[in-house]
Structures are given as C-alpha cells and as structure tokens.
Amino acid sequence: MSVYRFWRGVCWLITKPLFRLSSSGTEHIPESGPVVLVPNHVSFLDPPFAGICCPRQVRFMARSTLAHSRLLGWWMRRVGVVLVDRNAPARATFGESIKILAAGEVMAVFPEGTRSRDGRLQEFKKGLLKLLDKTGAIAVPTGIIGAF
C-alpha cells in the first residue's frame, strides 16, 4: 500500500463522519491521463477534502513555507506534494508539474494561489492556463462548499 493511499484512508476515516463529507460529479474525472483539478481555496481542509473525493491519487501544490515544520515537510514529500517557493522563479515547480502531468497523473492546483479571506473566489494566477496549454491536461473545475 502506498503512503498516499494510507493517509487518504486515515483522512477519510476522520473527515467523513466529522464533517459529513459528500461529493458529486466525480464521474467527470477521467480514469486515466493527465488531469488538473481546479478547486477553490477557503480552508486548510481543502486539500484533504479534494484528495478524499477524487477517485485517483492527487498531487497537490503547496507553498514551501508549510514544509518548514520537519514533520509536516516530511509528510508532504512522502505523499507527493509539490512545494512552491513564492519568492523564487516558478520554472522548477512548473517543470516538475509538467513531468507529473506527462506521466498521466492528477494534480490539484488552487488557481487563486492562496486561501480566500472572505470565502469569495479570487482572481486566478496565470500559471494554471500556461500549465494546461503546455500539457494538454484536462481541467476539472472543483467546488468545495462548506469549508470556509
């Protein structure tokens, strides 16, 4: 069993009853090939919620400062999180994302680049469109409701 599948199961056991998590529309996620989930971002719970509800393994992008905690950083790398340094050129992260999608995997990209402070959708960063254009990945809009 992969580390990702183990932690997905743990998160599911905790969040499903605690938050009454439900999902719909997962049939729109292709069973294979490159996919970019495009969820709104209002809470720290968004990544586990999106990962639990997606039938395929999801690689997430996250700001690198979250990995400053040794334990959290170790865990994030083990489950395949792509760390983004907001103060450095995005070339390395962009290249890693292209490789992930070229391998036919699923990535979740929070297009706002950060959590919303008021729950409303913010302007999207330009990187998402460049990534989709470069890889030909299928974009799947993903709405997370009730996590704010």
CSV table of C-alpha atoms in Angstrom, one decimal:
chain,number,residue,atom,x,y,z
A,1,MET,CA,0.0,0.0,0.0
A,2,SER,CA,1.3,3.4,-0.9
A,3,VAL,CA,1.9,6.1,1.7
A,4,TYR,CA,-0.7,8.3,-0.2
A,5,ARG,CA,-3.4,5.6,0.0
A,6,PHE,CA,-2.7,5.0,3.7
A,7,TRP,CA,-3.0,8.7,4.6
A,8,ARG,CA,-6.0,9.1,2.3
A,9,GLY,CA,-7.7,6.4,4.2
A,10,VAL,CA,-6.8,8.0,7.6
A,11,CYS,CA,-8.2,11.3,6.4
A,12,TRP,CA,-11.3,9.7,5.1
A,13,LEU,CA,-12.0,8.0,8.4
A,14,ILE,CA,-11.6,11.3,10.3
A,15,THR,CA,-13.3,13.7,7.9
A,16,LYS,CA,-16.2,11.6,6.6
A,17,PRO,CA,-18.1,11.3,9.9
A,18,LEU,CA,-16.8,14.5,11.5
A,19,PHE,CA,-17.6,16.9,8.6
A,20,ARG,CA,-20.3,14.7,6.9
A,21,LEU,CA,-18.3,14.9,3.7
A,22,SER,CA,-20.0,14.1,0.5
A,23,SER,CA,-19.1,14.6,-3.2
A,24,SER,CA,-20.8,14.6,-6.5
A,25,GLY,CA,-19.6,14.8,-10.1
A,26,THR,CA,-16.6,12.5,-9.7
A,27,GLU,CA,-17.6,10.7,-12.9
A,28,HIS,CA,-16.3,13.8,-14.8
A,29,ILE,CA,-12.7,12.9,-13.7
A,30,PRO,CA,-11.2,10.8,-16.4
A,31,GLU,CA,-10.0,7.4,-15.3
A,32,SER,CA,-6.6,7.9,-16.9
A,33,GLY,CA,-4.4,10.6,-18.4
A,34,PRO,CA,-3.3,14.0,-17.2
A,35,VAL,CA,-5.9,15.9,-15.2
A,36,VAL,CA,-5.7,19.2,-13.3
A,37,LEU,CA,-8.3,19.6,-10.5
A,38,VAL,CA,-9.1,23.3,-10.2
A,39,PRO,CA,-10.6,23.8,-6.7
A,40,ASN,CA,-11.5,27.0,-4.9
A,41,HIS,CA,-9.5,27.5,-1.7
A,42,VAL,CA,-11.1,28.7,1.5
A,43,SER,CA,-9.6,26.4,4.2
A,44,PHE,CA,-6.7,24.2,5.2
A,45,LEU,CA,-9.2,21.4,4.8
A,46,ASP,CA,-9.5,21.9,1.1
A,47,PRO,CA,-6.5,19.6,0.1
A,48,PRO,CA,-7.7,16.6,2.2
A,49,PHE,CA,-11.3,17.1,1.1
A,50,ALA,CA,-10.3,17.2,-2.6
A,51,GLY,CA,-8.0,14.2,-2.2
A,52,ILE,CA,-10.5,12.1,-0.4
A,53,CYS,CA,-13.2,12.8,-3.0
A,54,CYS,CA,-11.1,12.2,-6.1
A,55,PRO,CA,-11.1,8.5,-7.2
A,56,ARG,CA,-7.4,8.9,-8.4
A,57,GLN,CA,-4.3,9.8,-6.5
A,58,VAL,CA,-3.8,13.6,-6.4
A,59,ARG,CA,-0.6,15.5,-6.4
A,60,PHE,CA,-1.0,18.9,-4.7
A,61,MET,CA,0.9,22.1,-5.0
A,62,ALA,CA,1.5,23.9,-1.7
A,63,ARG,CA,3.6,26.8,-0.5
A,64,SER,CA,7.1,25.7,0.6
A,65,THR,CA,6.8,27.5,3.9
A,66,LEU,CA,4.4,24.8,5.1
A,67,ALA,CA,7.3,22.4,4.9
A,68,HIS,CA,9.3,24.4,7.5
A,69,SER,CA,7.9,22.1,10.1
A,70,ARG,CA,10.1,19.0,10.0
A,71,LEU,CA,7.2,16.6,10.5
A,72,LEU,CA,4.8,18.3,8.1
A,73,GLY,CA,7.6,18.7,5.5
A,74,TRP,CA,8.5,15.1,5.7
A,75,TRP,CA,4.9,14.0,5.4
A,76,MET,CA,4.2,16.4,2.5
A,77,ARG,CA,7.1,15.0,0.5
A,78,ARG,CA,6.1,11.4,1.2
A,79,VAL,CA,2.6,11.9,-0.2
A,80,GLY,CA,3.9,13.7,-3.3
A,81,VAL,CA,3.2,17.4,-2.6
A,82,VAL,CA,4.9,19.8,-5.0
A,83,LEU,CA,6.4,22.6,-2.9
A,84,VAL,CA,6.2,26.1,-4.4
A,85,ASP,CA,8.6,28.8,-3.3
A,86,ARG,CA,6.7,32.0,-3.8
A,87,ASN,CA,9.8,34.1,-3.7
A,88,ALA,CA,11.7,32.2,-6.4
A,89,PRO,CA,11.2,31.8,-10.1
A,90,ALA,CA,8.5,29.3,-10.9
A,91,ARG,CA,10.5,27.4,-13.5
A,92,ALA,CA,11.4,24.4,-11.3
A,93,THR,CA,7.9,24.0,-10.0
A,94,PHE,CA,6.5,24.4,-13.5
A,95,GLY,CA,8.9,21.8,-14.8
A,96,GLU,CA,8.0,19.3,-12.1
A,97,SER,CA,4.3,19.8,-12.8
A,98,ILE,CA,4.8,19.2,-16.5
A,99,LYS,CA,6.6,15.9,-15.6
A,100,ILE,CA,3.8,14.8,-13.3
A,101,LEU,CA,1.1,15.5,-15.9
A,102,ALA,CA,3.2,13.9,-18.7
A,103,ALA,CA,3.2,10.8,-16.6
A,104,GLY,CA,-0.7,10.9,-16.7
A,105,GLU,CA,-1.2,11.8,-13.1
A,106,VAL,CA,-3.7,14.1,-11.4
A,107,MET,CA,-2.6,17.4,-9.9
A,108,ALA,CA,-4.7,19.8,-7.9
A,109,VAL,CA,-3.8,23.5,-8.5
A,110,PHE,CA,-5.5,26.1,-6.3
A,111,PRO,CA,-5.6,28.8,-9.0
A,112,GLU,CA,-6.1,31.6,-6.6
A,113,GLY,CA,-2.6,30.8,-5.1
A,114,THR,CA,-3.8,31.2,-1.5
A,115,ARG,CA,-6.8,30.8,0.7
A,116,SER,CA,-9.7,33.3,0.3
A,117,ARG,CA,-10.1,35.6,3.3
A,118,ASP,CA,-13.8,36.1,2.8
A,119,GLY,CA,-14.9,32.9,1.1
A,120,ARG,CA,-15.4,34.5,-2.3
A,121,LEU,CA,-13.5,33.3,-5.4
A,122,GLN,CA,-10.4,35.5,-6.1
A,123,GLU,CA,-8.6,36.2,-9.3
A,124,PHE,CA,-6.7,33.3,-10.8
A,125,LYS,CA,-3.0,33.3,-11.2
A,126,LYS,CA,-1.7,32.9,-14.8
A,127,GLY,CA,0.3,29.7,-14.2
A,128,LEU,CA,-2.7,27.4,-14.4
A,129,LEU,CA,-3.5,28.4,-18.0
A,130,LYS,CA,0.1,28.0,-19.0
A,131,LEU,CA,0.2,24.6,-17.4
A,132,LEU,CA,-2.9,23.4,-19.2
A,133,ASP,CA,-1.7,24.8,-22.5
A,134,LYS,CA,1.7,23.2,-22.2
A,135,THR,CA,0.5,19.7,-21.2
A,136,GLY,CA,-2.9,19.3,-22.8
A,137,ALA,CA,-4.3,18.1,-19.4
A,138,ILE,CA,-8.0,18.1,-18.8
A,139,ALA,CA,-9.1,20.8,-16.3
A,140,VAL,CA,-11.8,19.7,-13.9
A,141,PRO,CA,-13.4,22.6,-12.0
A,142,THR,CA,-13.8,21.5,-8.4
A,143,GLY,CA,-16.0,23.3,-5.9
A,144,ILE,CA,-15.5,22.9,-2.2
A,145,ILE,CA,-18.6,24.1,-0.3
A,146,GLY,CA,-18.9,24.5,3.5
A,147,ALA,CA,-15.2,24.5,4.5
A,148,PHE,CA,-15.0,28.3,5.0
